[in-house]
N, CA and C of each residue as an Amber inpcrd file, in Angstrom:
protein
   264
 133.2350000  53.3680000-142.9740000 132.2260000  52.7160000-141.9050000
 132.8630000  50.9040000-142.1240000 132.6950000  50.4320000-140.8430000
 133.0440000  49.3430000-140.9900000 132.0730000  48.2790000-141.2490000
 132.3400000  47.2740000-142.1230000 131.3230000  46.1300000-142.0910000
 131.8390000  44.3970000-141.5110000 130.8010000  44.4640000-141.0700000
 130.7520000  43.0480000-140.2440000 130.1800000  41.9100000-141.2280000
 131.2970000  40.8590000-140.8290000 130.5870000  39.4880000-141.6210000
 131.3980000  38.3840000-140.6630000 130.6260000  37.1050000-141.2170000
 131.0160000  36.0420000-140.4400000 131.0740000  34.5520000-141.5110000
 131.8960000  33.7730000-141.2670000 131.4930000  32.6690000-142.1560000
 132.4250000  31.5620000-141.6720000 131.9440000  30.4030000-141.8680000
 132.1910000  28.8770000-141.5890000 133.2970000  28.1230000-142.7470000
 133.4400000  29.1030000-144.0400000 134.0080000  28.7540000-145.0570000
 135.4360000  28.6160000-145.2430000 136.1460000  27.5500000-145.0000000
 137.5870000  27.1740000-144.8060000 138.4650000  28.2760000-145.9520000
 138.1830000  28.2400000-147.1580000 138.6700000  28.7160000-147.7890000
 138.3150000  30.1960000-147.7590000 137.5380000  30.7570000-147.3000000
 137.4780000  32.3480000-147.1590000 138.2000000  32.9710000-145.7930000
 138.3500000  31.8310000-144.7770000 138.9300000  32.2520000-143.5590000
 140.5560000  32.1880000-144.1670000 140.7760000  31.2320000-144.5920000
 142.0250000  31.1540000-144.8240000 142.9920000  32.4280000-146.0510000
 142.0870000  32.7510000-146.9180000 142.1880000  33.6900000-147.8030000
 142.2150000  35.1020000-147.0470000 141.2380000  35.4230000-145.9960000
 141.3350000  36.4380000-145.2310000 142.7610000  36.7640000-144.7070000
 142.8110000  35.5490000-143.6120000 144.2070000  35.6310000-142.8970000
 145.6320000  36.1650000-144.0310000 145.6320000  34.8560000-145.1220000
 146.7090000  35.2470000-145.7450000 146.7700000  36.5280000-146.2740000
 146.0430000  37.1510000-146.7550000 145.5900000  38.2340000-147.2230000
 146.5560000  39.5110000-146.4620000 146.7060000  39.1960000-145.2920000
 147.1400000  39.9630000-144.3870000 147.8740000  39.1990000-143.8450000
 148.9790000  38.4520000-144.1770000 150.0650000  37.6150000-143.5510000
 149.8860000  37.0210000-142.3440000 148.6660000  36.3220000-142.0490000
 148.4250000  35.7490000-140.8430000 148.5220000  34.4640000-140.9920000
 148.4390000  33.8240000-140.4060000 148.7540000  32.2300000-140.0810000
 148.2850000  31.6610000-138.9430000 147.5040000  30.2450000-139.0480000
 146.9350000  29.7160000-138.0310000 147.7720000  29.8000000-136.8520000
 146.5360000  29.6570000-135.8660000 147.8060000  28.9920000-134.3270000
 146.8560000  29.0570000-133.4770000 147.4920000  28.5770000-132.2670000
 146.8620000  28.4900000-131.2340000 147.4180000  29.2210000-129.7610000
 146.4680000  29.6130000-128.8330000 147.1890000  29.9820000-127.5730000
 147.3500000  29.1900000-126.7520000 148.7790000  29.3660000-126.0970000
 148.9830000  27.8960000-125.4760000 148.9510000  28.8620000-124.0210000
 148.1230000  28.1060000-123.2820000 148.0760000  28.1310000-121.6630000
 148.1130000  26.9820000-121.1040000 148.8530000  27.0580000-119.9590000
 149.4950000  26.2400000-119.1550000 148.2320000  24.9740000-118.5570000
 146.9900000  25.8420000-118.4250000 146.0600000  25.3520000-117.3990000
 144.9630000  24.7090000-118.8090000 145.1920000  24.8130000-120.0540000
 144.4950000  24.1930000-121.0550000 144.4860000  23.3580000-121.4040000
 143.4230000  22.0220000-121.8220000 143.6600000  20.9200000-122.4900000
 144.2790000  21.0220000-123.7790000 145.0080000  20.1410000-124.4340000
 145.5130000  20.4960000-126.0520000 144.3110000  20.6610000-126.6960000
 143.0820000  19.9420000-126.6100000 142.2210000  20.1060000-127.3230000
 141.4430000  21.4810000-127.5740000 141.3470000  22.1340000-126.3180000
 140.4410000  23.0880000-126.0160000 141.7300000  24.5960000-125.7910000
 142.4760000  24.6130000-126.8430000 143.2600000  25.8220000-126.6120000
 142.6100000  26.8070000-127.6210000 142.6420000  28.0760000-127.4970000
 141.8190000  28.9230000-127.9510000 142.5830000  28.9380000-129.3380000
 141.6890000  29.0320000-130.6360000 142.4960000  29.3020000-131.7560000
 142.6290000  30.7670000-132.2250000 143.6640000  30.9050000-132.6740000
 144.3110000  32.5610000-133.4100000 144.7350000  32.6890000-134.5990000
 144.3980000  33.6870000-135.3910000 145.3420000  33.6470000-136.3070000
 146.6690000  34.8930000-135.8150000 147.6390000  34.2230000-136.2130000
 148.9050000  35.0890000-136.0170000 149.3330000  35.8050000-136.6970000
 149.3620000  37.1930000-136.4050000 149.7830000  38.4250000-137.2000000
 151.4690000  38.3490000-137.3180000 152.0030000  38.8370000-138.3320000
 153.2370000  39.1270000-138.0800000 153.8800000  39.7710000-136.9900000
 153.5240000  40.7320000-136.3370000 153.5310000  41.2550000-135.4290000
 153.7480000  40.5580000-134.0360000 153.2020000  39.7240000-133.9680000
 152.5960000  38.8740000-132.7660000 153.7020000  37.4810000-133.2260000
 154.0960000  37.2360000-134.1790000 155.0800000  36.0580000-134.3130000
 156.1430000  35.6890000-133.0500000 156.3790000  36.4780000-132.5930000
 157.4640000  36.3650000-131.3980000 156.9050000  36.0430000-130.2110000
 155.3110000  36.0440000-130.1750000 155.0380000  35.9990000-128.6150000
 154.8380000  34.6050000-128.0160000 155.6070000  34.1490000-127.2060000
 156.0020000  32.9350000-126.5470000 154.3380000  32.5210000-126.2880000
 153.1370000  32.7780000-126.2850000 152.1180000  32.2080000-125.7170000
 151.2970000  31.6950000-127.0710000 151.6290000  32.1680000-128.2620000
 151.2820000  31.9530000-129.7680000 152.0920000  30.6540000-130.5470000
 151.2220000  29.7980000-130.8720000 152.2740000  28.6020000-131.6170000
 151.4910000  28.4670000-132.7590000 152.2200000  28.5060000-134.0900000
 151.9200000  28.3590000-135.1420000 151.3510000  26.6400000-135.3640000
 150.2180000  26.4260000-136.0880000 149.9960000  25.0970000-136.1940000
 149.5320000  25.0470000-137.9800000 149.2140000  24.1570000-138.3020000
 148.7670000  23.8290000-139.7380000 147.4480000  24.0710000-140.0140000
 147.2510000  24.4690000-141.0300000 145.8750000  24.9730000-141.5730000
 144.6910000  23.8140000-141.2690000 145.4670000  22.3800000-141.3610000
 144.6930000  21.1130000-141.6060000 144.3240000  20.9290000-140.3400000
 145.2540000  21.3540000-139.3410000 145.0030000  21.2680000-137.7490000
 144.0450000  22.1520000-137.1540000 144.0870000  23.6170000-137.7730000
 143.4840000  24.6560000-137.3110000 141.6880000  24.1780000-137.7820000
 141.5400000  23.9830000-138.8890000 140.4070000  23.7600000-139.0060000
 139.5600000  22.4560000-138.2530000 140.6110000  21.4640000-138.4190000
 140.1400000  20.1320000-137.6460000 139.4020000  20.3570000-136.1670000
 139.9370000  21.7020000-135.6940000 139.7220000  22.3220000-134.3110000
 138.5980000  23.5010000-134.4740000 138.0640000  23.9160000-135.5800000
 137.6670000  24.5990000-135.8580000 136.1960000  23.7760000-136.2040000
 136.1800000  22.8320000-136.9370000 135.1250000  22.0620000-137.2120000
 134.6140000  21.1570000-135.6350000 135.7690000  20.6310000-135.1520000
 135.2330000  20.1850000-133.7010000 134.5100000  20.9620000-132.9020000
 134.8380000  22.2920000-133.0150000 134.0720000  23.4440000-131.6900000
 132.9880000  23.7940000-132.6220000 132.8680000  23.3480000-133.8630000
 131.7670000  24.3140000-134.3200000 131.5650000  25.3690000-134.1960000
 132.7970000  26.4330000-134.7480000 132.8660000  27.6840000-134.5940000
 132.8600000  28.4840000-135.9610000 132.4810000  29.7270000-136.1530000
 132.3030000  30.8330000-136.9050000 133.4420000  31.5280000-136.7310000
 134.0840000  32.4020000-137.8800000 134.5460000  33.3220000-137.8850000
 133.7420000  34.6510000-137.5020000 133.9590000  35.5330000-137.2040000
 133.1530000  36.6990000-136.9850000 134.1070000  37.7680000-137.2200000
 134.1990000  38.8370000-138.1990000 135.3720000  39.8830000-138.8450000
 134.8510000  40.9640000-139.1830000 135.7380000  42.0030000-139.1470000
 135.4210000  43.0990000-139.5340000 136.3490000  43.2320000-140.5910000
 135.3850000  43.4650000-141.8890000 135.9480000  43.6730000-143.5090000
 137.0780000  44.5110000-143.6820000 136.8830000  45.8670000-142.8290000
 137.7540000  46.8240000-143.2850000 138.5480000  46.9760000-142.0220000
 138.6590000  46.6290000-140.8870000 139.6030000  46.6070000-139.9640000
 140.0270000  45.5710000-139.7000000 140.6530000  44.6630000-140.3870000
 140.6800000  43.3310000-140.5160000 141.2430000  42.9130000-138.8410000
 142.4540000  43.4120000-138.5220000 143.1780000  42.8900000-137.4010000
 142.5620000  42.9950000-136.3320000 141.8330000  44.2730000-136.1130000
 141.2460000  44.5450000-134.7500000 139.9090000  43.9160000-134.0150000
 139.2900000  43.6600000-135.1240000 137.8690000  43.2200000-134.7960000
 137.6720000  42.0040000-135.3060000 138.2340000  40.9050000-134.7890000
 137.7220000  39.3970000-135.1130000 137.7230000  38.4730000-134.0770000
 136.6860000  37.5360000-134.2400000 136.7540000  36.6590000-132.9590000
 136.2750000  35.2910000-133.3090000 136.5400000  34.0660000-132.8520000
 135.8550000  32.8300000-133.1570000 134.8490000  32.7760000-132.2310000
 133.3950000  32.3290000-133.0210000 132.5370000  32.4140000-132.1600000
 131.6890000  30.8090000-132.4060000 130.7730000  30.9520000-131.4260000
 130.0960000  29.4930000-131.7290000 129.0310000  29.7690000-132.7210000
 128.8980000  28.6080000-133.9400000 127.6100000  28.8620000-134.9080000
 126.5100000  28.9810000-134.4170000 125.6860000  29.5640000-134.7140000
 124.2310000  29.5850000-134.2320000 123.2600000  30.4090000-135.3000000
């Protein structure tokens, strides 16, 4: 059974991503302003995707806080069920 969780803790997000070889990134969209590009966790199998650009954890969390986001994720099926959601 899947277990859902959400967090705003930077250390938890980073540990979760790194445990599965993920790195912080943004989705490059030509029509999106630099400050509003969607955040992403880039998994090894997606690192060659031209639409994804790796960024530092500091930059990632700056945008994460600026947008007041939380990570909603599935603790048992880590890659398929995660998204960044508004805090609330």
